[in-house]
XYZ file of C-alpha atoms in Angstrom:
414
model
C -0.029 0.159 -0.149
C 3.143 2.733 0.523
C 4.805 1.376 -2.369
C 1.380 2.617 -4.915
C 0.603 5.205 -2.664
C 3.993 7.354 -1.800
C 5.360 6.218 -5.549
C 5.035 7.653 -8.553
C 3.088 6.282 -11.147
C 4.710 6.482 -14.117
C 8.136 5.288 -13.118
C 6.359 2.340 -11.385
C 4.109 1.267 -15.444
C 7.792 2.585 -17.183
C 9.823 -0.448 -13.949
C 6.727 -2.878 -15.078
C 6.198 -2.832 -19.309
C 2.960 -4.055 -21.095
C 2.397 -7.525 -22.200
C 0.286 -5.913 -24.915
C -2.678 -3.809 -24.922
C -4.967 -6.450 -24.864
C -8.060 -7.019 -22.836
C -9.013 -10.532 -21.281
C -12.897 -11.820 -21.285
C -15.041 -10.253 -18.675
C -15.389 -14.180 -16.880
C -12.320 -14.811 -15.721
C -12.195 -13.044 -12.556
C -15.980 -13.103 -11.857
C -15.567 -16.957 -12.025
C -13.267 -16.794 -10.121
C -14.555 -14.721 -7.556
C -17.737 -17.167 -8.105
C -16.146 -20.592 -7.547
C -13.711 -19.532 -4.714
C -17.258 -17.693 -3.005
C -19.212 -20.447 -2.951
C -15.812 -22.959 -2.112
C -15.630 -20.488 1.107
C -19.911 -21.018 1.747
C -19.318 -24.277 1.610
C -16.425 -24.685 4.289
C -19.032 -22.267 6.527
C -21.986 -24.269 6.532
C -19.276 -26.684 7.649
C -17.453 -25.327 9.797
C -20.842 -24.255 12.017
C -22.169 -27.378 11.299
C -20.405 -30.642 10.938
C -17.748 -32.125 12.889
C -16.392 -30.278 15.082
C -13.117 -30.675 14.928
C -14.158 -28.071 11.862
C -14.810 -25.239 13.455
C -12.111 -22.961 12.488
C -11.755 -24.182 9.176
C -13.490 -21.229 7.666
C -11.440 -18.693 9.391
C -8.137 -21.398 8.195
C -9.420 -20.662 4.516
C -10.995 -16.779 4.532
C -6.853 -16.294 5.030
C -5.688 -18.197 2.569
C -8.384 -16.999 0.065
C -7.097 -13.096 1.240
C -3.555 -14.178 -0.030
C -5.014 -15.992 -2.988
C -6.376 -12.442 -3.909
C -3.042 -10.909 -3.448
C -1.221 -12.932 -5.469
C -3.866 -12.887 -8.206
C -3.599 -8.484 -7.617
C 0.196 -9.324 -8.394
C -0.632 -10.965 -11.544
C 1.787 -8.548 -13.884
C 5.098 -8.973 -11.828
C 4.217 -12.572 -11.468
C 4.180 -12.330 -14.744
C 7.210 -11.059 -15.867
C 8.649 -12.545 -13.577
C 8.171 -16.097 -13.759
C 8.911 -15.493 -18.223
C 12.067 -14.695 -17.942
C 12.693 -17.364 -15.714
C 11.011 -19.244 -18.472
C 13.101 -17.912 -20.874
C 16.655 -17.944 -19.038
C 15.785 -22.245 -17.858
C 15.140 -22.109 -21.776
C 17.932 -20.200 -23.843
C 20.636 -21.393 -21.352
C 20.081 -24.849 -19.835
C 17.335 -27.376 -22.106
C 17.998 -25.551 -25.225
C 21.422 -26.030 -25.389
C 21.667 -29.136 -23.316
C 19.768 -30.838 -25.957
C 20.379 -29.319 -29.166
C 23.926 -26.552 -28.966
C 26.135 -26.994 -30.774
C 29.198 -25.903 -28.974
C 30.179 -28.429 -26.398
C 31.023 -26.100 -23.449
C 27.298 -24.750 -23.658
C 26.460 -28.429 -23.914
C 28.577 -29.869 -21.257
C 27.158 -26.566 -19.083
C 23.044 -26.606 -19.908
C 23.322 -30.974 -18.439
C 25.004 -30.157 -15.912
C 21.779 -28.126 -15.213
C 19.222 -30.397 -16.336
C 21.293 -32.919 -13.991
C 20.985 -30.550 -10.765
C 17.689 -29.396 -10.822
C 16.774 -33.146 -11.337
C 19.072 -34.031 -8.218
C 16.927 -31.240 -6.489
C 13.854 -31.818 -7.803
C 14.057 -35.415 -6.209
C 15.211 -34.188 -3.039
C 12.707 -31.520 -2.376
C 10.620 -35.278 -2.827
C 12.328 -37.349 -0.439
C 12.453 -33.907 2.503
C 9.121 -33.879 1.794
C 7.373 -36.694 1.261
C 4.829 -36.378 4.032
C 3.674 -33.751 3.024
C 2.166 -35.408 -0.224
C -0.226 -31.838 -0.755
C 3.613 -29.863 -2.235
C 5.150 -32.920 -3.951
C 1.818 -32.646 -5.880
C 1.959 -29.746 -6.695
C 6.092 -29.159 -7.524
C 5.084 -31.609 -9.915
C 2.645 -30.251 -11.103
C 4.296 -27.104 -11.975
C 7.512 -29.336 -13.535
C 6.216 -31.467 -15.826
C 3.926 -27.643 -16.862
C 7.023 -26.241 -18.104
C 8.795 -28.785 -19.123
C 5.952 -30.586 -21.071
C 5.461 -26.214 -22.677
C 8.533 -26.419 -23.393
C 7.957 -29.686 -26.126
C 4.725 -28.439 -27.393
C 6.816 -24.644 -27.650
C 8.604 -25.811 -29.673
C 7.319 -28.416 -31.910
C 3.640 -25.808 -32.097
C 3.025 -26.340 -35.624
C 2.843 -30.081 -35.695
C 1.449 -29.871 -32.216
C 3.265 -33.605 -31.005
C 3.720 -35.922 -34.215
C 7.163 -36.465 -32.577
C 5.551 -38.471 -30.173
C 5.646 -41.412 -32.942
C 10.001 -41.455 -31.970
C 10.272 -39.356 -35.773
C 13.231 -36.988 -33.496
C 14.955 -38.614 -30.890
C 15.563 -35.552 -29.229
C 12.444 -34.649 -28.386
C 11.165 -38.366 -27.457
C 13.588 -38.093 -24.867
C 12.281 -34.389 -23.684
C 8.526 -35.652 -23.531
C 10.310 -38.420 -21.423
C 11.874 -35.911 -19.699
C 9.424 -34.507 -18.646
C 7.056 -37.089 -17.760
C 9.494 -39.818 -15.791
C 10.173 -36.693 -13.323
C 6.823 -36.197 -11.193
C 5.917 -39.991 -12.038
C 9.506 -40.586 -10.051
C 9.067 -37.781 -7.760
C 5.093 -39.182 -6.496
C 5.582 -42.173 -6.652
C 8.542 -40.900 -3.661
C 6.185 -39.542 -1.721
C 3.214 -42.336 -2.588
C 0.919 -40.184 -4.183
C -0.943 -41.933 -6.446
C -4.262 -39.491 -7.493
C -2.045 -37.353 -9.376
C -0.220 -39.833 -10.716
C -2.747 -40.250 -12.623
C -4.521 -37.183 -13.748
C -0.120 -37.567 -15.260
C -0.927 -41.078 -16.794
C -3.990 -39.301 -18.478
C -2.404 -36.550 -19.078
C -0.108 -38.635 -21.662
C -2.695 -40.225 -23.016
C -4.735 -37.170 -23.935
C -1.194 -36.617 -25.343
C -0.877 -40.038 -27.310
C -4.434 -39.694 -28.025
C -3.884 -36.123 -30.097
C -1.023 -36.991 -31.152
C -2.731 -40.004 -33.741
C -5.945 -37.929 -34.179
C -3.288 -35.581 -36.005
C -1.413 -38.378 -37.909
C -4.609 -40.184 -39.036
C -7.080 -37.202 -40.239
C -3.188 -36.124 -42.297
C -3.713 -39.950 -43.848
C -7.530 -38.611 -44.732
C -9.400 -39.747 -41.981
C -11.625 -38.043 -39.282
C -8.373 -37.090 -36.959
C -11.181 -34.920 -34.554
C -13.665 -38.558 -33.802
C -11.039 -41.985 -33.947
C -8.415 -39.215 -31.759
C -11.023 -39.010 -29.114
C -11.778 -43.027 -29.020
C -7.894 -44.167 -28.651
C -7.705 -41.731 -25.899
C -11.223 -43.835 -24.288
C -9.573 -46.638 -25.348
C -5.871 -45.812 -23.523
C -7.968 -44.576 -20.048
C -10.196 -47.526 -20.121
C -6.800 -49.297 -20.806
C -4.804 -47.846 -17.783
C -7.273 -47.508 -15.306
C -8.226 -51.508 -15.818
C -3.872 -52.587 -15.908
C -4.257 -50.744 -12.288
C -6.855 -51.888 -10.549
C -5.636 -55.574 -11.166
C -1.462 -54.365 -10.141
C -0.207 -56.064 -7.176
C 2.009 -54.702 -4.856
C -1.177 -52.300 -3.095
C -0.175 -50.669 -1.128
C -3.204 -50.303 2.093
C -3.765 -46.710 1.548
C -4.649 -47.449 -2.021
C -5.683 -51.393 -1.673
C -8.372 -49.870 0.347
C -9.506 -47.355 -1.915
C -9.581 -49.887 -4.522
C -11.775 -51.817 -2.301
C -14.020 -48.774 -2.042
C -14.334 -48.676 -5.264
C -15.278 -51.673 -6.226
C -17.180 -52.971 -4.012
C -18.750 -50.392 -1.535
C -21.457 -51.993 0.444
C -18.619 -54.470 1.336
C -15.529 -52.796 1.830
C -14.465 -52.063 5.629
C -14.543 -48.891 4.808
C -17.585 -47.193 4.128
C -16.557 -44.214 2.621
C -17.854 -44.303 -0.674
C -21.792 -46.497 0.709
C -22.020 -43.157 2.523
C -21.583 -40.914 0.313
C -23.651 -42.959 -2.097
C -26.278 -42.491 0.487
C -26.016 -39.361 0.771
C -26.628 -38.659 -2.550
C -29.280 -40.979 -2.692
C -31.117 -38.669 0.119
C -30.332 -34.818 -2.167
C -33.602 -33.642 -2.834
C -33.861 -33.236 -6.333
C -32.873 -28.825 -6.047
C -30.375 -30.139 -3.258
C -30.982 -28.994 0.415
C -29.397 -25.194 0.569
C -26.788 -23.666 2.716
C -28.162 -24.041 6.608
C -30.243 -27.496 5.822
C -27.859 -29.879 4.279
C -27.586 -33.013 7.505
C -23.943 -33.249 6.831
C -24.558 -34.876 10.806
C -27.681 -36.847 9.727
C -30.227 -36.627 11.596
C -31.102 -39.294 14.237
C -27.150 -39.888 14.856
C -24.794 -39.475 18.256
C -21.802 -37.478 16.794
C -21.028 -36.112 13.390
C -21.508 -39.559 10.921
C -23.545 -38.977 8.174
C -20.448 -37.354 5.989
C -16.781 -38.409 5.228
C -14.206 -36.301 7.938
C -12.509 -35.087 3.877
C -16.075 -33.543 3.283
C -14.054 -29.686 2.907
C -10.758 -32.581 0.213
C -12.209 -35.178 -0.795
C -15.230 -34.383 -1.672
C -15.777 -31.670 -2.402
C -18.270 -31.870 -5.822
C -21.171 -33.910 -3.576
C -21.232 -31.047 -1.334
C -21.232 -29.408 -3.590
C -24.447 -31.638 -5.450
C -25.737 -31.514 -1.230
C -26.950 -27.626 -1.563
C -27.071 -27.211 -5.690
C -29.814 -31.061 -6.305
C -27.914 -32.912 -9.545
C -29.555 -30.914 -12.467
C -27.671 -27.370 -10.053
C -24.188 -29.274 -9.757
C -24.041 -30.261 -13.701
C -25.409 -27.059 -14.802
C -22.461 -25.688 -12.274
C -19.106 -28.327 -13.401
C -19.843 -27.191 -16.715
C -19.362 -23.113 -16.576
C -16.742 -24.833 -14.946
C -14.952 -26.534 -17.266
C -16.145 -23.422 -20.175
C -14.568 -21.932 -17.865
C -11.331 -23.893 -17.841
C -11.612 -24.106 -21.873
C -12.062 -20.221 -22.708
C -8.432 -19.828 -20.747
C -7.151 -22.240 -22.957
C -9.105 -21.299 -26.200
C -7.034 -17.745 -25.008
C -4.026 -18.754 -24.362
C -3.723 -21.069 -26.848
C -3.934 -18.104 -29.021
C -1.915 -16.293 -28.023
C 1.348 -18.861 -28.540
C -0.239 -19.193 -31.955
C 0.109 -15.449 -32.450
C 3.916 -16.207 -32.391
C 6.983 -18.256 -34.671
C 9.871 -21.014 -33.541
C 11.999 -18.504 -34.982
C 10.594 -15.916 -31.341
C 11.417 -18.850 -28.956
C 13.869 -17.010 -27.516
C 12.933 -13.280 -28.096
C 9.963 -13.842 -26.720
C 9.202 -14.608 -22.826
C 6.109 -14.486 -23.519
C 5.570 -17.081 -25.631
C 6.110 -20.377 -23.090
C 4.505 -19.146 -20.307
C 1.740 -18.963 -22.166
C 1.871 -22.678 -23.644
C 3.082 -23.028 -19.335
C -0.271 -22.232 -19.101
C -1.936 -23.942 -21.449
C -0.382 -27.196 -19.967
C -1.923 -26.148 -16.420
C -5.205 -25.780 -17.872
C -4.708 -29.409 -19.016
C -3.265 -30.320 -15.964
C -6.844 -29.019 -14.614
C -9.601 -30.091 -16.001
C -7.669 -33.405 -15.311
C -8.279 -33.182 -11.795
C -11.395 -32.222 -11.859
C -12.641 -35.145 -14.200
C -10.684 -37.951 -11.683
C -11.525 -35.753 -8.595
C -15.392 -35.967 -9.847
C -15.848 -39.341 -11.621
C -13.722 -40.827 -7.461
C -16.662 -39.325 -5.655
C -19.863 -40.818 -7.872
C -17.863 -44.205 -7.387
C -16.715 -45.186 -11.588
C -13.391 -44.108 -9.988
C -11.245 -44.823 -7.397
C -11.024 -42.397 -4.388
C -7.652 -40.700 -5.154
C -7.742 -37.443 -3.175
C -7.304 -35.292 -5.516
C -8.659 -32.232 -5.100
C -11.104 -29.534 -6.945
C -9.197 -26.393 -7.984
C -10.654 -23.521 -6.403
C -13.875 -24.828 -5.047
C -11.606 -27.548 -2.532
C -10.265 -26.166 0.797
C -5.862 -26.643 0.886
C -3.687 -23.830 1.411
C -1.181 -25.325 -1.074
C -3.750 -25.545 -3.842
C -5.298 -22.693 -4.100
C -2.205 -20.608 -4.161
C -0.527 -21.667 -6.626
C -3.256 -22.359 -8.785
C -4.342 -18.679 -8.350
C -0.749 -17.926 -8.954
C -1.107 -19.772 -12.400
C -4.570 -17.814 -13.114
C -3.377 -13.964 -12.878
C -0.213 -15.387 -15.056
C -3.028 -16.179 -17.404
C -5.350 -13.057 -16.808
C -2.246 -10.506 -17.703
C -1.264 -12.965 -20.674
């Protein structure tokens, strides 16, 4: 506040030059306010009328949401800082390590890559008991490297996935394998599932492009191939032996919720079935049931793992479908804006135009967020095993809220 009041405005604008004179969509920030406010209202209801241990949850989230809005308001300097860092990372490290011509630069770039990889895995080991932080770090790693892969190959999109270029394939594997290893160290299988979904999506897009180039109906077959791969992936994961106790319990709960030792999914099924067509509304949701001693109506994790069930309890099934459709459309709108901006650039400006890579990073974040929402909603409905993945902007969780708010701020600036 002091800086804003006493520093000359013109000097600040010269220090933080605008990227371009194009207005963002008026819906992006407005819907951010709407979704975060709705999530906050759910927490008000839960804090005051459910488990005693959640009585201060609203206040904790209100504090986190305040700082989330502060982060969004700092979109302009954040965008400059992030885009400058990405430009250094790409120009001085990645491109030199993979495509450099001078041996000294190649060696320097590869040393930096090794240092970053070891540092990232070291952080995963350090925070292995805090899976939320590891999940957000994994997303950051995937976004940067996958964005570089897509930016370099934006005209042909991801046809190089089919081993046309060994270097491009190595870059893609480097982008995917490191976060999967880190998440494995932290035993965070929910985010691993999201990343595997993203991988199948990429393969499906590549197949559709290839089929389209051969004169076929690429989009239809691409969607079908992606769906088939997702189903195959689920069958492999469900039937894979060697589950730890927690994962085995979740798979068992998913396959037979009414016979499992963990009855949370069964409770959620009954809870949704009892919800009126128009929902209970705020203040009337029976979180703890009507004739129970203590709070046994819903699981304790309603504010994080089961947020979409909370939405259905408040709004009812019909309005919740509309709510989810608006949520996905909001994310797609952000993706379209970033894709349009990236499409304006040319490959030759990859090194000089630092905002180009930032656009692709935001685009990858939107894709990951959509898949995260799909995994969360499917888990609540019993279509997939529960993974513990939150619903961005609506669920409780400091790391998730702050990270996604920073990304939204960058999207608004772009």
